[in-house]
């Protein structure tokens, strides 16, 4: 786990695996209320993922103040905007000397990585959207997900392998665009 200073404050990130020459790094950005572990550990420790991730070094960014053991920011601290959080990513990549990434983001993290991709298109080889993980985050508590019980694995399997996953995504989008009652 490392921290780097950026124009918007310090950012912490954790690296797993060894850099593979000429391959992009997988860079993750978590959603609100989570950190890299609570957001991505279930996915990255999922058996079927091992074949994929062993081919890539992984960089898991924690949004400022979300890392384990982070102190509470002082009163009046101005939290960076999502665009500023995206602008912190080049400092991480520069520190690690990584030139290209595949972004994996959930919720706010997906926005941050999409913003980063728009600003630095040449450094992004792809963005993945994990609809199954977002839906699991909707169905279960973080505590339940971290436990990765048989029930969670069963639902992850059902959703990941659903033949109508594209339709599920449409329903999910409608839900997320719902009007306030
Ligand atoms: C990984 O192997 O990339 C990973 C391991 C634990 C938590 C999150 C990610």
PDB file of C-alpha atoms in Angstrom, residues 40-177:
ATOM      1  CA  UNK A  40     -13.698  -5.420  -4.874  1.00  0.00           C
ATOM      2  CA  UNK A  41     -12.453  -8.228  -2.631  1.00  0.00           C
ATOM      3  CA  UNK A  42     -15.467 -10.476  -3.358  1.00  0.00           C
ATOM      4  CA  UNK A  43     -15.057 -10.001  -7.123  1.00  0.00           C
ATOM      5  CA  UNK A  44     -11.277 -10.340  -7.201  1.00  0.00           C
ATOM      6  CA  UNK A  45     -11.295 -13.400  -4.963  1.00  0.00           C
ATOM      7  CA  UNK A  46     -14.065 -15.062  -6.970  1.00  0.00           C
ATOM      8  CA  UNK A  47     -12.743 -18.352  -8.328  1.00  0.00           C
ATOM      9  CA  UNK A  48     -13.616 -17.672 -11.960  1.00  0.00           C
ATOM     10  CA  UNK A  49     -11.741 -14.347 -11.837  1.00  0.00           C
ATOM     11  CA  UNK A  50      -8.372 -15.895 -10.972  1.00  0.00           C
ATOM     12  CA  UNK A  51      -7.577 -16.894 -14.546  1.00  0.00           C
ATOM     13  CA  UNK A  52      -8.106 -13.283 -15.663  1.00  0.00           C
ATOM     14  CA  UNK A  53      -6.442 -11.348 -12.862  1.00  0.00           C
ATOM     15  CA  UNK A  54      -3.284 -13.448 -12.712  1.00  0.00           C
ATOM     16  CA  UNK A  55      -2.390 -11.924 -16.080  1.00  0.00           C
ATOM     17  CA  UNK A  56      -2.487  -8.342 -14.792  1.00  0.00           C
ATOM     18  CA  UNK A  57      -1.017  -6.221 -12.048  1.00  0.00           C
ATOM     19  CA  UNK A  58      -3.892  -4.637 -10.082  1.00  0.00           C
ATOM     20  CA  UNK A  59      -3.938  -1.135  -8.622  1.00  0.00           C
ATOM     21  CA  UNK A  60      -6.783  -0.514  -6.196  1.00  0.00           C
ATOM     22  CA  UNK A  61      -7.252   3.179  -5.447  1.00  0.00           C
ATOM     23  CA  UNK A  62      -8.929   4.277  -2.220  1.00  0.00           C
ATOM     24  CA  UNK A  63     -10.674   7.649  -2.396  1.00  0.00           C
ATOM     25  CA  UNK A  64      -9.115  10.103   0.112  1.00  0.00           C
ATOM     26  CA  UNK A  65     -10.104   9.303   3.693  1.00  0.00           C
ATOM     27  CA  UNK A  66     -11.623   5.930   2.718  1.00  0.00           C
ATOM     28  CA  UNK A  67      -8.486   3.830   3.276  1.00  0.00           C
ATOM     29  CA  UNK A  68      -8.372   1.517   6.294  1.00  0.00           C
ATOM     30  CA  UNK A  69      -7.435   3.474   9.409  1.00  0.00           C
ATOM     31  CA  UNK A  70      -7.933   6.867   7.725  1.00  0.00           C
ATOM     32  CA  UNK A  71      -8.208   9.729  10.216  1.00  0.00           C
ATOM     33  CA  UNK A  72     -11.318  11.914  10.153  1.00  0.00           C
ATOM     34  CA  UNK A  73     -10.717  15.035   8.060  1.00  0.00           C
ATOM     35  CA  UNK A  74     -10.640  18.311   9.988  1.00  0.00           C
ATOM     36  CA  UNK A  75     -13.833  20.351  10.143  1.00  0.00           C
ATOM     37  CA  UNK A  76     -14.244  22.467   6.989  1.00  0.00           C
ATOM     38  CA  UNK A  77     -12.068  20.176   4.860  1.00  0.00           C
ATOM     39  CA  UNK A  78     -13.112  20.569   1.217  1.00  0.00           C
ATOM     40  CA  UNK A  79     -13.489  17.066  -0.216  1.00  0.00           C
ATOM     41  CA  UNK A  80     -12.272  16.796  -3.869  1.00  0.00           C
ATOM     42  CA  UNK A  81     -14.949  16.729  -6.576  1.00  0.00           C
ATOM     43  CA  UNK A  82     -15.289  13.569  -8.680  1.00  0.00           C
ATOM     44  CA  UNK A  83     -13.451  15.398 -11.502  1.00  0.00           C
ATOM     45  CA  UNK A  84     -10.606  16.236  -9.101  1.00  0.00           C
ATOM     46  CA  UNK A  85     -10.508  12.614  -7.910  1.00  0.00           C
ATOM     47  CA  UNK A  86     -10.118  11.607 -11.570  1.00  0.00           C
ATOM     48  CA  UNK A  87      -7.282  14.138 -11.913  1.00  0.00           C
ATOM     49  CA  UNK A  88      -5.414  12.419  -9.063  1.00  0.00           C
ATOM     50  CA  UNK A  89      -5.091   9.179 -11.034  1.00  0.00           C
ATOM     51  CA  UNK A  90      -2.167  10.353 -13.256  1.00  0.00           C
ATOM     52  CA  UNK A  91      -0.095  10.871 -10.060  1.00  0.00           C
ATOM     53  CA  UNK A  92      -0.728   7.219  -9.111  1.00  0.00           C
ATOM     54  CA  UNK A  93       0.242   5.945 -12.561  1.00  0.00           C
ATOM     55  CA  UNK A  94       3.306   8.180 -12.697  1.00  0.00           C
ATOM     56  CA  UNK A  95       4.446   6.926  -9.275  1.00  0.00           C
ATOM     57  CA  UNK A  96       4.123   3.317 -10.440  1.00  0.00           C
ATOM     58  CA  UNK A  97       5.488   4.062 -13.914  1.00  0.00           C
ATOM     59  CA  UNK A  98       2.424   2.442 -15.502  1.00  0.00           C
ATOM     60  CA  UNK A  99       1.378   3.823 -18.864  1.00  0.00           C
ATOM     61  CA  UNK A 100      -1.973   2.163 -19.605  1.00  0.00           C
ATOM     62  CA  UNK A 101      -4.909   0.806 -17.614  1.00  0.00           C
ATOM     63  CA  UNK A 102      -8.100  -1.186 -17.809  1.00  0.00           C
ATOM     64  CA  UNK A 103     -10.492   0.594 -15.455  1.00  0.00           C
ATOM     65  CA  UNK A 104     -12.921  -1.270 -13.205  1.00  0.00           C
ATOM     66  CA  UNK A 105     -15.207   1.098 -11.337  1.00  0.00           C
ATOM     67  CA  UNK A 106     -18.479   0.839  -9.454  1.00  0.00           C
ATOM     68  CA  UNK A 107     -20.930   3.716  -8.980  1.00  0.00           C
ATOM     69  CA  UNK A 108     -18.993   6.889  -8.140  1.00  0.00           C
ATOM     70  CA  UNK A 109     -15.806   4.983  -9.036  1.00  0.00           C
ATOM     71  CA  UNK A 110     -17.218   4.244 -12.495  1.00  0.00           C
ATOM     72  CA  UNK A 111     -17.865   7.964 -12.988  1.00  0.00           C
ATOM     73  CA  UNK A 112     -14.318   8.843 -11.859  1.00  0.00           C
ATOM     74  CA  UNK A 113     -12.765   6.320 -14.238  1.00  0.00           C
ATOM     75  CA  UNK A 114     -15.030   7.389 -17.106  1.00  0.00           C
ATOM     76  CA  UNK A 115     -13.957  10.998 -16.498  1.00  0.00           C
ATOM     77  CA  UNK A 116     -10.314   9.913 -16.400  1.00  0.00           C
ATOM     78  CA  UNK A 117     -10.812   7.994 -19.678  1.00  0.00           C
ATOM     79  CA  UNK A 118     -12.324  11.067 -21.354  1.00  0.00           C
ATOM     80  CA  UNK A 119      -9.360  13.191 -20.220  1.00  0.00           C
ATOM     81  CA  UNK A 120      -6.685  10.596 -21.032  1.00  0.00           C
ATOM     82  CA  UNK A 121      -8.121   8.340 -23.762  1.00  0.00           C
ATOM     83  CA  UNK A 122      -4.700   7.144 -24.937  1.00  0.00           C
ATOM     84  CA  UNK A 123      -3.928   5.573 -21.565  1.00  0.00           C
ATOM     85  CA  UNK A 124      -7.161   3.581 -21.214  1.00  0.00           C
ATOM     86  CA  UNK A 125      -7.396   0.226 -22.968  1.00  0.00           C
ATOM     87  CA  UNK A 126     -10.866  -0.443 -21.647  1.00  0.00           C
ATOM     88  CA  UNK A 127     -13.437   0.198 -18.977  1.00  0.00           C
ATOM     89  CA  UNK A 128     -15.388  -2.699 -17.548  1.00  0.00           C
ATOM     90  CA  UNK A 129     -18.756  -2.277 -15.967  1.00  0.00           C
ATOM     91  CA  UNK A 130     -19.560  -4.894 -13.418  1.00  0.00           C
ATOM     92  CA  UNK A 131     -23.332  -4.855 -13.519  1.00  0.00           C
ATOM     93  CA  UNK A 132     -23.477  -8.107 -11.493  1.00  0.00           C
ATOM     94  CA  UNK A 133     -21.390  -6.565  -8.679  1.00  0.00           C
ATOM     95  CA  UNK A 134     -23.534  -3.407  -8.652  1.00  0.00           C
ATOM     96  CA  UNK A 135     -26.692  -5.489  -8.421  1.00  0.00           C
ATOM     97  CA  UNK A 136     -25.191  -7.640  -5.656  1.00  0.00           C
ATOM     98  CA  UNK A 137     -24.348  -4.410  -3.830  1.00  0.00           C
ATOM     99  CA  UNK A 138     -28.017  -3.489  -4.140  1.00  0.00           C
ATOM    100  CA  UNK A 139     -29.310  -6.868  -2.962  1.00  0.00           C
ATOM    101  CA  UNK A 140     -26.947  -7.521  -0.076  1.00  0.00           C
ATOM    102  CA  UNK A 141     -25.198  -5.613   2.674  1.00  0.00           C
ATOM    103  CA  UNK A 142     -21.433  -5.078   2.522  1.00  0.00           C
ATOM    104  CA  UNK A 143     -21.090  -7.370   5.533  1.00  0.00           C
ATOM    105  CA  UNK A 144     -22.895 -10.131   3.663  1.00  0.00           C
ATOM    106  CA  UNK A 145     -20.817  -9.546   0.516  1.00  0.00           C
ATOM    107  CA  UNK A 146     -17.529  -9.589   2.429  1.00  0.00           C
ATOM    108  CA  UNK A 147     -18.508 -12.956   3.901  1.00  0.00           C
ATOM    109  CA  UNK A 148     -18.885 -14.292   0.330  1.00  0.00           C
ATOM    110  CA  UNK A 149     -21.189 -17.024   1.647  1.00  0.00           C
ATOM    111  CA  UNK A 150     -22.633 -19.778  -0.509  1.00  0.00           C
ATOM    112  CA  UNK A 151     -25.764 -17.676  -0.921  1.00  0.00           C
ATOM    113  CA  UNK A 152     -23.781 -14.734  -2.302  1.00  0.00           C
ATOM    114  CA  UNK A 153     -21.831 -17.027  -4.616  1.00  0.00           C
ATOM    115  CA  UNK A 154     -25.106 -18.538  -5.806  1.00  0.00           C
ATOM    116  CA  UNK A 155     -26.593 -15.130  -6.632  1.00  0.00           C
ATOM    117  CA  UNK A 156     -23.345 -13.930  -8.256  1.00  0.00           C
ATOM    118  CA  UNK A 157     -23.445 -17.032 -10.446  1.00  0.00           C
ATOM    119  CA  UNK A 158     -27.111 -16.549 -11.336  1.00  0.00           C
ATOM    120  CA  UNK A 159     -26.615 -12.904 -12.312  1.00  0.00           C
ATOM    121  CA  UNK A 160     -23.219 -13.280 -14.016  1.00  0.00           C
ATOM    122  CA  UNK A 161     -24.435 -16.149 -16.178  1.00  0.00           C
ATOM    123  CA  UNK A 162     -27.971 -14.870 -16.775  1.00  0.00           C
ATOM    124  CA  UNK A 163     -28.742 -15.227 -20.496  1.00  0.00           C
ATOM    125  CA  UNK A 164     -30.732 -11.984 -20.245  1.00  0.00           C
ATOM    126  CA  UNK A 165     -27.980  -9.969 -18.493  1.00  0.00           C
ATOM    127  CA  UNK A 166     -28.414  -7.198 -21.093  1.00  0.00           C
ATOM    128  CA  UNK A 167     -32.104  -6.959 -20.161  1.00  0.00           C
ATOM    129  CA  UNK A 168     -31.239  -6.955 -16.477  1.00  0.00           C
ATOM    130  CA  UNK A 169     -28.934  -3.993 -17.159  1.00  0.00           C
ATOM    131  CA  UNK A 170     -31.821  -2.089 -18.791  1.00  0.00           C
ATOM    132  CA  UNK A 171     -34.075  -2.716 -15.774  1.00  0.00           C
ATOM    133  CA  UNK A 172     -31.169  -1.684 -13.503  1.00  0.00           C
ATOM    134  CA  UNK A 173     -30.730   1.571 -15.489  1.00  0.00           C
ATOM    135  CA  UNK A 174     -34.452   2.343 -15.180  1.00  0.00           C
ATOM    136  CA  UNK A 175     -34.260   1.722 -11.456  1.00  0.00           C
ATOM    137  CA  UNK A 176     -31.284   4.068 -11.124  1.00  0.00           C
ATOM    138  CA  UNK A 177     -33.090   6.760 -13.107  1.00  0.00           C
TER     139      UNK A 177
END
